mmCIF file of C-alpha atoms in Angstrom:
data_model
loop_
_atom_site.group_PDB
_atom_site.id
_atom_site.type_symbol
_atom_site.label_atom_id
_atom_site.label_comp_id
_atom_site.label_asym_id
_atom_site.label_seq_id
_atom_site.Cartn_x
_atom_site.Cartn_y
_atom_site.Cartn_z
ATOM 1 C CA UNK A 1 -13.095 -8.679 11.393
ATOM 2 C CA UNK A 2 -10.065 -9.720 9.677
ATOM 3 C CA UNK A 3 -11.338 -9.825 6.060
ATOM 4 C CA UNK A 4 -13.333 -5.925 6.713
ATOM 5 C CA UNK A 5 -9.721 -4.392 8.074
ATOM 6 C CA UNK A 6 -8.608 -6.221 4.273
ATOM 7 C CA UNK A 7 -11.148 -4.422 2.494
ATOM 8 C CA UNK A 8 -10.742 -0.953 3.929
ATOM 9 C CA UNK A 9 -7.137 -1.180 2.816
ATOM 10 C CA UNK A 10 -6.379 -2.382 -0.432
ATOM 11 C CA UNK A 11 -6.914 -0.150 -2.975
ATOM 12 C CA UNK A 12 -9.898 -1.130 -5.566
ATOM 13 C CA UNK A 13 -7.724 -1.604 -8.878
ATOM 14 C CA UNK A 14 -5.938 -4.692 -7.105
ATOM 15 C CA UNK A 15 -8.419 -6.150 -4.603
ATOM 16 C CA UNK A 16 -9.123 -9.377 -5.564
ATOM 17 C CA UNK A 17 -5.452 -10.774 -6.496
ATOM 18 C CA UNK A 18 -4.486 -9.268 -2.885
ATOM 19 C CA UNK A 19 -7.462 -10.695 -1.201
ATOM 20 C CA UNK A 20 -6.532 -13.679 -2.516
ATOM 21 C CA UNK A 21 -2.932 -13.384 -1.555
ATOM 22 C CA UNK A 22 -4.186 -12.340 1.719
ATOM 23 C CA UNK A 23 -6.631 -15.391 1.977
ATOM 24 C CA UNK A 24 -3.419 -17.654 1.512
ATOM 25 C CA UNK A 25 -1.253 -15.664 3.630
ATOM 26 C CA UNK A 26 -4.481 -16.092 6.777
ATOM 27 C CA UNK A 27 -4.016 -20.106 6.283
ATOM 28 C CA UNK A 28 0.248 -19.521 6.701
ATOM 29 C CA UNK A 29 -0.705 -17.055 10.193
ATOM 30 C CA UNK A 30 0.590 -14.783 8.502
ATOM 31 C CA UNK A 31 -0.635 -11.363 6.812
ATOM 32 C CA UNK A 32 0.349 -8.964 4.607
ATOM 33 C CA UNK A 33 -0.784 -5.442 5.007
ATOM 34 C CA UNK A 34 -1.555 -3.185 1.582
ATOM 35 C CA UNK A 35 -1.014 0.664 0.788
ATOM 36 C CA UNK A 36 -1.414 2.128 -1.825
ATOM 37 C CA UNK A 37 -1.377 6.003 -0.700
ATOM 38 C CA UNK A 38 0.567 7.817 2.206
ATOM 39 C CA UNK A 39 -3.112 9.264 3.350
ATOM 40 C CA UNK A 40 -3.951 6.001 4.431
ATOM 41 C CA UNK A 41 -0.603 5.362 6.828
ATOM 42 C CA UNK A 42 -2.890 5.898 9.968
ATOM 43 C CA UNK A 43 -4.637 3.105 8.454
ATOM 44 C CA UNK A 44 -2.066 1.042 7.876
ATOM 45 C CA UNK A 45 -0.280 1.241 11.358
ATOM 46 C CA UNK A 46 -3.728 0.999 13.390
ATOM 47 C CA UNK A 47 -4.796 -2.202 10.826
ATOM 48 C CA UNK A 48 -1.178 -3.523 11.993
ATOM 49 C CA UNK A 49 -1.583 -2.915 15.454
ATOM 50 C CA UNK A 50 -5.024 -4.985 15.554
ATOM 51 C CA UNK A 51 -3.384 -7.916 13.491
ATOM 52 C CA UNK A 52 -0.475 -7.922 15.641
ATOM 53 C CA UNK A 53 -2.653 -7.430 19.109
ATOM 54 C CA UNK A 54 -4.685 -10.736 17.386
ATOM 55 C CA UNK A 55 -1.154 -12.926 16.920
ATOM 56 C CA UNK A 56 -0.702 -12.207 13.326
ATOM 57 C CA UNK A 57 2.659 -11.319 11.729
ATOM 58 C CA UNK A 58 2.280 -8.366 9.781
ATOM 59 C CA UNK A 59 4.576 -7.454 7.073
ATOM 60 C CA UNK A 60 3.601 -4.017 6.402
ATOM 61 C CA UNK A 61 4.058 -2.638 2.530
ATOM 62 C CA UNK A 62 4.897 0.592 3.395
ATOM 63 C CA UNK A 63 7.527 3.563 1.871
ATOM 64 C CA UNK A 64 10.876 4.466 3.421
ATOM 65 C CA UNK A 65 9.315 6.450 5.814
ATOM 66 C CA UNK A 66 10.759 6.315 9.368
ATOM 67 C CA UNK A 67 8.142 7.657 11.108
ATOM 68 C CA UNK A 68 5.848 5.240 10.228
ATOM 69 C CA UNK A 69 8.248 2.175 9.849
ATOM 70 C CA UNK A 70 9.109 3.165 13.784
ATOM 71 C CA UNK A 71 5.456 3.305 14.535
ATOM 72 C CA UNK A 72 4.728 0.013 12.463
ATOM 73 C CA UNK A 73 7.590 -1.811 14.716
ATOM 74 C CA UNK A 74 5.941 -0.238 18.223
ATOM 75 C CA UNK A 75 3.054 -1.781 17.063
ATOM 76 C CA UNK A 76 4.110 -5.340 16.564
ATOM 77 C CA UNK A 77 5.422 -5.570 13.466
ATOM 78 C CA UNK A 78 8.554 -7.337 13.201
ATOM 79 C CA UNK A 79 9.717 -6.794 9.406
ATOM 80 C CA UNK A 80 9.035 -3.930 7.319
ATOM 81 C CA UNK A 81 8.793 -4.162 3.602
ATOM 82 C CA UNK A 82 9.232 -0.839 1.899
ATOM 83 C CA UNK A 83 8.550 -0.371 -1.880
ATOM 84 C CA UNK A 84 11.458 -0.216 -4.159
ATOM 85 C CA UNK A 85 8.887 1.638 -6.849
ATOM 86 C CA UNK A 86 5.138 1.505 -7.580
ATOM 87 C CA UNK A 87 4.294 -2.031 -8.403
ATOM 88 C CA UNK A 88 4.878 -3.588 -11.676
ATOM 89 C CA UNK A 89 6.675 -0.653 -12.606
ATOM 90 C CA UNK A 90 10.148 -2.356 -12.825
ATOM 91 C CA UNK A 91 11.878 0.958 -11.984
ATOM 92 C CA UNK A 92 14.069 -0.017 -9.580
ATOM 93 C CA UNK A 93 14.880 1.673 -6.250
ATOM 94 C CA UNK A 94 13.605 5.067 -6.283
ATOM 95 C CA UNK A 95 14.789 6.230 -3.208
ATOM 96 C CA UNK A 96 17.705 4.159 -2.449
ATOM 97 C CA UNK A 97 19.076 6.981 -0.130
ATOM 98 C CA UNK A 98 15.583 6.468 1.725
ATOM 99 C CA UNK A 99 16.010 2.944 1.916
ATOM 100 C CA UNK A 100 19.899 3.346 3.154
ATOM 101 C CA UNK A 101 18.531 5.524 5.940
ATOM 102 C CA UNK A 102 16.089 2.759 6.851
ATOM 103 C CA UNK A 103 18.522 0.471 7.162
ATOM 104 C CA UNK A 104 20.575 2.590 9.173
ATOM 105 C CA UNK A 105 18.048 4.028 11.716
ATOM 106 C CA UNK A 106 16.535 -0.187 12.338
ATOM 107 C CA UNK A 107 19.812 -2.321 11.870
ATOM 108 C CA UNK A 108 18.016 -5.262 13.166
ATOM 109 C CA UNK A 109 14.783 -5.385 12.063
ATOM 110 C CA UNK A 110 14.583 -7.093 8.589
ATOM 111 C CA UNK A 111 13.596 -5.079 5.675
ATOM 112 C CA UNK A 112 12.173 -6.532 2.286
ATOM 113 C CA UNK A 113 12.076 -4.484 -0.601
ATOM 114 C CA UNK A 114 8.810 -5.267 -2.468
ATOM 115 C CA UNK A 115 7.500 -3.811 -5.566
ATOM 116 C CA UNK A 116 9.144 -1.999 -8.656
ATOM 117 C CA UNK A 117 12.467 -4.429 -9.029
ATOM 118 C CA UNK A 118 12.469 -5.331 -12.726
ATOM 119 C CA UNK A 119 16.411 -5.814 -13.440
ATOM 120 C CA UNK A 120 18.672 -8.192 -11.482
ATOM 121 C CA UNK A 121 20.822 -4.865 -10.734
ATOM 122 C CA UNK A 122 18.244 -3.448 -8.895
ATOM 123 C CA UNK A 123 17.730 -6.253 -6.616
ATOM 124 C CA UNK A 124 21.360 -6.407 -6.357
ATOM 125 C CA UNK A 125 21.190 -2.409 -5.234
ATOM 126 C CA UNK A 126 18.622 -3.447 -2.658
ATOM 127 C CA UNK A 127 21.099 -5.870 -0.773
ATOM 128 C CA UNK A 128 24.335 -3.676 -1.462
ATOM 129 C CA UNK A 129 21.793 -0.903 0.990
ATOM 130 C CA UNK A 130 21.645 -3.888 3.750
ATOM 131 C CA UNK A 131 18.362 -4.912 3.017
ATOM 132 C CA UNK A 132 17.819 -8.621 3.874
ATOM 133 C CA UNK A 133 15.763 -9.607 0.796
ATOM 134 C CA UNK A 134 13.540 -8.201 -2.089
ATOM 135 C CA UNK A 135 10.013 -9.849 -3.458
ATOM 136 C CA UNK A 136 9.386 -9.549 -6.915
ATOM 137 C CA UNK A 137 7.306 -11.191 -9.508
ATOM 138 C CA UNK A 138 6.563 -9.350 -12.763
ATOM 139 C CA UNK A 139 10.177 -8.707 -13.247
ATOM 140 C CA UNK A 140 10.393 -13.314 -13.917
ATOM 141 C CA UNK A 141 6.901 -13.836 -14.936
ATOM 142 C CA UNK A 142 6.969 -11.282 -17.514
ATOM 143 C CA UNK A 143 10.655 -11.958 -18.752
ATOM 144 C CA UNK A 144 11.432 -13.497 -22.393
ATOM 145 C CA UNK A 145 13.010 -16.247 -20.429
ATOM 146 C CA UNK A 146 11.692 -16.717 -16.962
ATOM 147 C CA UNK A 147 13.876 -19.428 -15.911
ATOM 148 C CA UNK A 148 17.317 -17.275 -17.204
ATOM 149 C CA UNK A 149 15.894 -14.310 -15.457
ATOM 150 C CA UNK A 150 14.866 -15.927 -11.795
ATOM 151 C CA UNK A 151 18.628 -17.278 -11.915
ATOM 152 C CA UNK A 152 20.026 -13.825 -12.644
ATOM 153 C CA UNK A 153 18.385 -12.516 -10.253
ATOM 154 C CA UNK A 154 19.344 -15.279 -7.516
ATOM 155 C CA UNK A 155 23.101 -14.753 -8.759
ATOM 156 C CA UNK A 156 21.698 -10.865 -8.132
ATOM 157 C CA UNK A 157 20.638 -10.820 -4.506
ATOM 158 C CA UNK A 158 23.987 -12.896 -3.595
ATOM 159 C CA UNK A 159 26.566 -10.722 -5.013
ATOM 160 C CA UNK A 160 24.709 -7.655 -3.344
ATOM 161 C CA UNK A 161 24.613 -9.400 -0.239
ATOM 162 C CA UNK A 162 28.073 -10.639 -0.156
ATOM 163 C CA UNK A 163 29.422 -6.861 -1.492
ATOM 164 C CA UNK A 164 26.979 -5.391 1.645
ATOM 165 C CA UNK A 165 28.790 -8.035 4.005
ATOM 166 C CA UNK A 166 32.129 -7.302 2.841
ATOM 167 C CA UNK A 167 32.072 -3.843 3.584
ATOM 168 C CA UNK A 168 32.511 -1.644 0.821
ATOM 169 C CA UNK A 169 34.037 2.022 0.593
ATOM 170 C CA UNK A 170 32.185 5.069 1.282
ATOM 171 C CA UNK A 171 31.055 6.829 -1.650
ATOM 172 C CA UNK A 172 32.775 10.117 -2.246
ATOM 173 C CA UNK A 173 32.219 13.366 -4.202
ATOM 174 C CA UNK A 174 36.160 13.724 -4.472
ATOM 175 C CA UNK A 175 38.282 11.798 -6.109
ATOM 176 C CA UNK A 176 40.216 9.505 -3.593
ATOM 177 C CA UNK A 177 43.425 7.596 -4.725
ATOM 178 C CA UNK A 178 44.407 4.493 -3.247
ATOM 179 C CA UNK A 179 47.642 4.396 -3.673
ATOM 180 C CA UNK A 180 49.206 8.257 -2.734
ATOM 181 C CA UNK A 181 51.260 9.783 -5.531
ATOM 182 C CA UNK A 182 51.776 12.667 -4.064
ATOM 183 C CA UNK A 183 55.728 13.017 -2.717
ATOM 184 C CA UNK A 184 56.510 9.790 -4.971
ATOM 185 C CA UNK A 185 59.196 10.085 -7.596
ATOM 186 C CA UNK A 186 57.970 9.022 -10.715
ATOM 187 C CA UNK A 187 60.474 7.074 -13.030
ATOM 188 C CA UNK A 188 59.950 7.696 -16.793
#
C-alpha cells in the first residue's frame, strides 16, 4: 500500500532517485512525502494522514503554505519541510517572508528548508527566519570543491542560527539611529 501511495505522488521526471530515497527512508521508519505541484496538496495531506495513521513519520515537502502545513500537522505530521526554491535550482529562499510567517504561526514544530539552497548565505537566511535546519545536496555535490563548500555551509547554518538566537533588530523602512543626535551639541 505503501509503495502505490509513493507512486501516485512523485512526479515522473524524478521517480526512481525518490523511490529509492523513499525505499531507504521505509528501512529508517521513516518517510518522506513528495510534491511537486500545489494541485496535488489534497494528495499530499491525505498520503500523510495514512502514513502517519500506519506509525510512519512523515516529513512532508511542501511550500510555505499555512493552510496546508496546519492541515499536514492535524494529520500527524510532526516536522514540515517547506521548499526554499524548486529543486536543484540553487536560488535560494524565494519566499523568505513566507517562510518567516511559517515560523511564526508554528513556533514549535520544526521546519526544514529543503530544495533550492545553492550558496552558504542562503542557508544562513534560512536559520536567521528560525528555521531549525535546511537539506541540501546539489549545492556540495556539484561545487568546484565539495569539501570547502560543505564546511561553508556548516560555518553557514551556525552563524544564522546563533544571529536567529541572539535576537536581532526588526527590519525597518526608516532609517533608525542608535545613538539620538537630535538635541546633542555637536563640537567641531
Amino acid at each position: 500500500m505503501i509503495g502505490q501511495m509513493l507512486d501516485l505522488f512523485v512526479s515522473n521526471n524524478v521517480r526512481q532517485t525518490e523511490r529509492e530515497f523513499n525505499g531507504q527512508a521505509l528501512e529508517m521508519g521513516c518517510v518522506v512525502v513528495w510534491i511537486k505541484a500545489l494541485r496535488v496538496r489534497v494528495g499530499l495531506i491525505e498520503a500523510a494522514r495514512i502514513l502517519c495513521d500506519e506509525g510512519f513519520e512523515v516529513f512532508p515537502y511542501t511550500t510555505e503554505d499555512l493552510v496546508v502545513a496546519e492541515k499536514l500537522i492535524r494529520v500527524g505530521c510532526e516536522v514540515l519541510m517547506p521548499w526554499g526554491s524548486p529543486i536543484g535550482s540553487g536560488r535560494g529562499l524565494n519566499n523568505p517572508f513566507g517562510l518567516r510567517t511559517l515560523r511564526a504561526y508554528f513556533p514549535e514544530v520544526p521546519i526544514v528548508v529543503d530544495a533550492g539552497i545553492g550558496l552558504p548565505s542562503h542557508a544562513a537566511q534560512a536559520m536567521e527566519i528560525g528555521c531549525d535546519a535546511v537539506l541540501l545536496n546539489t549545492a556540495v555535490a556539484k561545487a568546484g570543491d565539495p569539501v570547502a563548500m560543505a564546511k561553508a555551509f556548516a560555518d553557514a547554518v551556525s552563524a544564522g542560527h546563533a544571529a536567529f538566537h541572539a535576537n536581532p533588530i526588526e527590519m525597518s523602512d526608516m532609517a533608525t539611529p542608535s545613538t539620538p543626535v537630535i538635541g546633542k551639541a555637536f563640537l567641531t
